[in-house]
Amino acid sequence: MTPGPADPGAGELPAVAPQLRELRRRSGLTLEAAAARARLSPAHLSRLETGRRQPSLPLLLGLARTYGTTVSELLGETPAVPDPIVRAGGPGAREADGWTYWRAGGSGRGMQALRVHVPHGRSQGELVRVHPGEEWLYVLGGRLRLHLGEAEYLLDPGDSAHFDSLTPHRIAAASAAGADLLFVHTLLQSTLAGVCLGGGATTHP
């Protein structure tokens, strides 16, 4: 089923800033060291940790890899008792820099599954990602533009893609109403998890 619009309050992510600080301190990293691993400027990471900026979905994925955790834990969504079933009326929509997503898999797993709405014309669609692991996506609605290395693909509803995440990649909506997809990626908890690049040495301030 294609995800619907997010609730008006879905963009509020109050748990992100304190969770980011706690995970960094738990990892024994200084602000500068953590920022270097995540390919962010220390100033940008500081703004995320103090709640002055909210991370985009690609940034959440990169920070989760940096700290060897999951997006769910970053958002304070980890349940006390793991449940293998995610009901349709379960965890609500969350918004990160315009992208809306719904948890579609369990927390604390080596593989994370999300339902995602990619809006048209958002700058984060231009971020290039490079990191260890694999990604799989399936287009539910709208049209999706996928860049893999030097190649560009247009995916329609029913199309899917499965690729090595070390291939530079980015996605963006190619239709005016945006695109909806199922998104699955592996979470590698290793020193290589720090290899996550934005469009350049730093991500947007």
CSV table of C-alpha atoms in Angstrom, one decimal:
chain,number,residue,atom,x,y,z
A,1,MET,CA,0.0,0.0,0.0
A,2,THR,CA,1.3,3.4,-1.0
A,3,PRO,CA,2.2,5.5,2.1
A,4,GLY,CA,-0.1,8.5,2.7
A,5,PRO,CA,0.7,12.0,3.7
A,6,ALA,CA,2.4,12.4,7.1
A,7,ASP,CA,0.6,13.9,10.0
A,8,PRO,CA,1.3,17.6,10.6
A,9,GLY,CA,3.3,16.9,13.7
A,10,ALA,CA,5.3,14.0,12.1
A,11,GLY,CA,8.3,16.3,11.5
A,12,GLU,CA,9.0,16.7,15.2
A,13,LEU,CA,12.0,14.6,16.2
A,14,PRO,CA,12.7,15.6,19.9
A,15,ALA,CA,14.7,12.5,20.7
A,16,VAL,CA,17.4,12.9,18.0
A,17,ALA,CA,19.6,15.5,19.6
A,18,PRO,CA,20.0,13.8,23.0
A,19,GLN,CA,20.4,10.4,21.4
A,20,LEU,CA,23.1,11.7,19.1
A,21,ARG,CA,25.0,13.1,22.1
A,22,GLU,CA,24.6,10.0,24.2
A,23,LEU,CA,25.6,7.6,21.3
A,24,ARG,CA,28.7,9.7,20.6
A,25,ARG,CA,29.8,9.8,24.3
A,26,ARG,CA,29.0,6.0,24.6
A,27,SER,CA,31.3,5.4,21.6
A,28,GLY,CA,34.1,7.4,23.4
A,29,LEU,CA,34.4,9.9,20.5
A,30,THR,CA,35.1,13.6,20.6
A,31,LEU,CA,32.9,15.9,18.5
A,32,GLU,CA,35.7,16.3,16.0
A,33,ALA,CA,36.4,12.5,15.7
A,34,ALA,CA,32.7,11.6,15.3
A,35,ALA,CA,32.3,14.4,12.7
A,36,ALA,CA,35.3,13.1,10.7
A,37,ARG,CA,33.9,9.6,10.7
A,38,ALA,CA,30.5,10.8,9.5
A,39,ARG,CA,32.1,13.1,7.0
A,40,LEU,CA,30.4,16.2,8.6
A,41,SER,CA,31.9,19.4,9.8
A,42,PRO,CA,32.2,19.6,13.7
A,43,ALA,CA,30.0,22.7,13.6
A,44,HIS,CA,27.2,20.8,11.7
A,45,LEU,CA,27.3,17.8,14.0
A,46,SER,CA,27.2,20.2,17.0
A,47,ARG,CA,24.0,21.8,15.6
A,48,LEU,CA,22.5,18.4,15.2
A,49,GLU,CA,23.4,17.5,18.8
A,50,THR,CA,21.9,20.7,20.2
A,51,GLY,CA,18.7,20.4,18.2
A,52,ARG,CA,19.4,23.5,16.1
A,53,ARG,CA,19.3,21.4,12.9
A,54,GLN,CA,17.4,18.2,12.2
A,55,PRO,CA,19.2,15.4,10.2
A,56,SER,CA,17.9,14.3,6.8
A,57,LEU,CA,17.2,10.6,6.2
A,58,PRO,CA,20.6,10.0,4.5
A,59,LEU,CA,22.3,11.7,7.4
A,60,LEU,CA,20.4,9.5,9.9
A,61,LEU,CA,21.6,6.4,8.0
A,62,GLY,CA,25.1,7.7,8.0
A,63,LEU,CA,25.1,8.6,11.7
A,64,ALA,CA,23.6,5.2,12.5
A,65,ARG,CA,26.5,3.5,10.7
A,66,THR,CA,29.0,5.7,12.4
A,67,TYR,CA,27.7,4.7,15.9
A,68,GLY,CA,27.0,1.1,15.0
A,69,THR,CA,23.3,1.4,15.7
A,70,THR,CA,19.9,1.8,13.9
A,71,VAL,CA,17.8,4.7,12.8
A,72,SER,CA,15.2,3.5,15.2
A,73,GLU,CA,17.5,3.9,18.1
A,74,LEU,CA,18.6,7.3,17.0
A,75,LEU,CA,14.9,8.3,17.1
A,76,GLY,CA,14.3,6.6,20.4
A,77,GLU,CA,12.0,4.0,18.8
A,78,THR,CA,13.6,0.8,20.1
A,79,PRO,CA,10.9,-1.3,21.8
A,80,ALA,CA,11.6,-2.9,25.2
A,81,VAL,CA,10.6,-6.3,23.7
A,82,PRO,CA,11.5,-7.0,20.1
A,83,ASP,CA,8.4,-7.8,18.0
A,84,PRO,CA,8.9,-9.5,14.6
A,85,ILE,CA,5.6,-8.1,13.3
A,86,VAL,CA,5.1,-4.4,12.3
A,87,ARG,CA,1.4,-3.7,12.0
A,88,ALA,CA,-0.1,-1.3,9.5
A,89,GLY,CA,-1.3,0.9,12.3
A,90,GLY,CA,2.0,0.6,14.2
A,91,PRO,CA,4.7,3.3,14.5
A,92,GLY,CA,3.6,6.5,12.9
A,93,ALA,CA,5.2,8.5,10.1
A,94,ARG,CA,8.4,10.4,10.8
A,95,GLU,CA,9.8,13.3,8.7
A,96,ALA,CA,13.5,14.1,8.2
A,97,ASP,CA,14.3,17.1,6.0
A,98,GLY,CA,11.2,16.6,3.9
A,99,TRP,CA,11.5,12.9,3.4
A,100,THR,CA,8.8,10.9,5.2
A,101,TYR,CA,9.4,7.3,6.4
A,102,TRP,CA,7.6,4.5,8.2
A,103,ARG,CA,9.5,1.7,10.0
A,104,ALA,CA,8.8,-1.5,8.2
A,105,GLY,CA,11.1,-3.9,10.1
A,106,GLY,CA,12.3,-4.7,13.5
A,107,SER,CA,14.8,-2.8,15.6
A,108,GLY,CA,18.3,-3.9,16.5
A,109,ARG,CA,18.7,-6.0,13.3
A,110,GLY,CA,21.5,-6.1,10.8
A,111,MET,CA,19.1,-5.2,8.1
A,112,GLN,CA,16.8,-2.2,8.3
A,113,ALA,CA,13.5,-1.8,6.3
A,114,LEU,CA,11.6,1.4,5.8
A,115,ARG,CA,8.7,2.7,3.7
A,116,VAL,CA,9.8,6.1,2.4
A,117,HIS,CA,8.2,9.0,0.6
A,118,VAL,CA,10.7,11.0,-1.4
A,119,PRO,CA,9.4,14.5,-2.2
A,120,HIS,CA,10.1,16.2,-5.5
A,121,GLY,CA,12.7,18.9,-5.6
A,122,ARG,CA,14.4,18.3,-2.2
A,123,SER,CA,18.1,19.0,-2.1
A,124,GLN,CA,18.9,15.9,-0.1
A,125,GLY,CA,18.1,13.9,-3.2
A,126,GLU,CA,21.3,15.3,-4.6
A,127,LEU,CA,23.5,13.8,-1.8
A,128,VAL,CA,25.8,11.1,-3.0
A,129,ARG,CA,26.2,8.1,-0.7
A,130,VAL,CA,29.1,5.7,-0.4
A,131,HIS,CA,29.2,3.1,2.4
A,132,PRO,CA,29.7,-0.6,3.0
A,133,GLY,CA,26.8,-2.9,2.6
A,134,GLU,CA,23.9,-3.5,0.2
A,135,GLU,CA,20.6,-1.7,-0.6
A,136,TRP,CA,17.4,-2.8,-2.1
A,137,LEU,CA,14.5,-0.6,-3.1
A,138,TYR,CA,11.1,-1.2,-4.6
A,139,VAL,CA,9.0,1.6,-6.1
A,140,LEU,CA,5.4,1.6,-4.8
A,141,GLY,CA,4.2,4.8,-6.5
A,142,GLY,CA,5.4,7.7,-8.5
A,143,ARG,CA,8.7,7.7,-10.5
A,144,LEU,CA,12.1,7.5,-9.0
A,145,ARG,CA,15.4,8.6,-10.4
A,146,LEU,CA,18.4,6.4,-9.3
A,147,HIS,CA,22.0,7.3,-10.0
A,148,LEU,CA,24.5,4.5,-9.7
A,149,GLY,CA,28.0,5.6,-10.5
A,150,GLU,CA,27.9,7.2,-13.9
A,151,ALA,CA,24.6,5.5,-14.8
A,152,GLU,CA,21.1,7.0,-14.3
A,153,TYR,CA,17.9,4.9,-14.2
A,154,LEU,CA,14.2,5.9,-14.1
A,155,LEU,CA,12.1,3.4,-12.1
A,156,ASP,CA,8.4,3.1,-12.3
A,157,PRO,CA,5.9,1.5,-9.8
A,158,GLY,CA,6.8,-2.2,-9.6
A,159,ASP,CA,10.4,-1.7,-10.5
A,160,SER,CA,13.2,-2.6,-8.0
A,161,ALA,CA,16.9,-2.1,-7.6
A,162,HIS,CA,19.5,-4.1,-5.7
A,163,PHE,CA,23.1,-2.7,-5.5
A,164,ASP,CA,26.3,-2.6,-3.7
A,165,SER,CA,26.4,0.5,-1.4
A,166,LEU,CA,30.1,1.1,-2.2
A,167,THR,CA,28.8,2.3,-5.6
A,168,PRO,CA,28.2,6.0,-5.4
A,169,HIS,CA,24.5,6.4,-5.4
A,170,ARG,CA,21.7,8.9,-4.9
A,171,ILE,CA,17.9,8.9,-5.4
A,172,ALA,CA,15.4,11.6,-6.1
A,173,ALA,CA,11.8,11.8,-7.1
A,174,ALA,CA,11.2,12.2,-10.9
A,175,SER,CA,7.5,12.9,-10.6
A,176,ALA,CA,5.9,16.1,-9.3
A,177,ALA,CA,4.0,14.3,-6.5
A,178,GLY,CA,7.1,12.6,-5.3
A,179,ALA,CA,7.8,8.8,-5.1
A,180,ASP,CA,7.0,6.1,-2.6
A,181,LEU,CA,9.2,3.1,-2.0
A,182,LEU,CA,10.2,0.2,0.2
A,183,PHE,CA,13.8,0.6,1.2
A,184,VAL,CA,16.0,-2.1,2.8
A,185,HIS,CA,19.7,-1.7,3.7
A,186,THR,CA,22.3,-3.6,5.7
A,187,LEU,CA,23.8,-2.1,8.8
A,188,LEU,CA,27.5,-3.0,9.2
A,189,GLN,CA,28.8,-2.6,12.8
A,190,SER,CA,32.5,-2.4,12.1
A,191,THR,CA,35.2,0.2,11.7
A,192,LEU,CA,34.3,0.4,8.0
A,193,ALA,CA,30.9,1.9,9.0
A,194,GLY,CA,32.6,5.3,9.2
A,195,VAL,CA,33.0,5.3,5.4
A,196,CYS,CA,29.9,7.3,4.5
A,197,LEU,CA,30.3,10.3,2.2
A,198,GLY,CA,28.0,13.2,1.4
A,199,GLY,CA,28.3,15.2,-1.8
A,200,GLY,CA,31.8,16.4,-0.7
A,201,ALA,CA,34.0,16.5,2.4
A,202,THR,CA,31.2,18.0,4.4
A,203,THR,CA,27.4,17.8,4.2
A,204,HIS,CA,25.2,20.8,3.9
A,205,PRO,CA,25.7,23.1,6.9
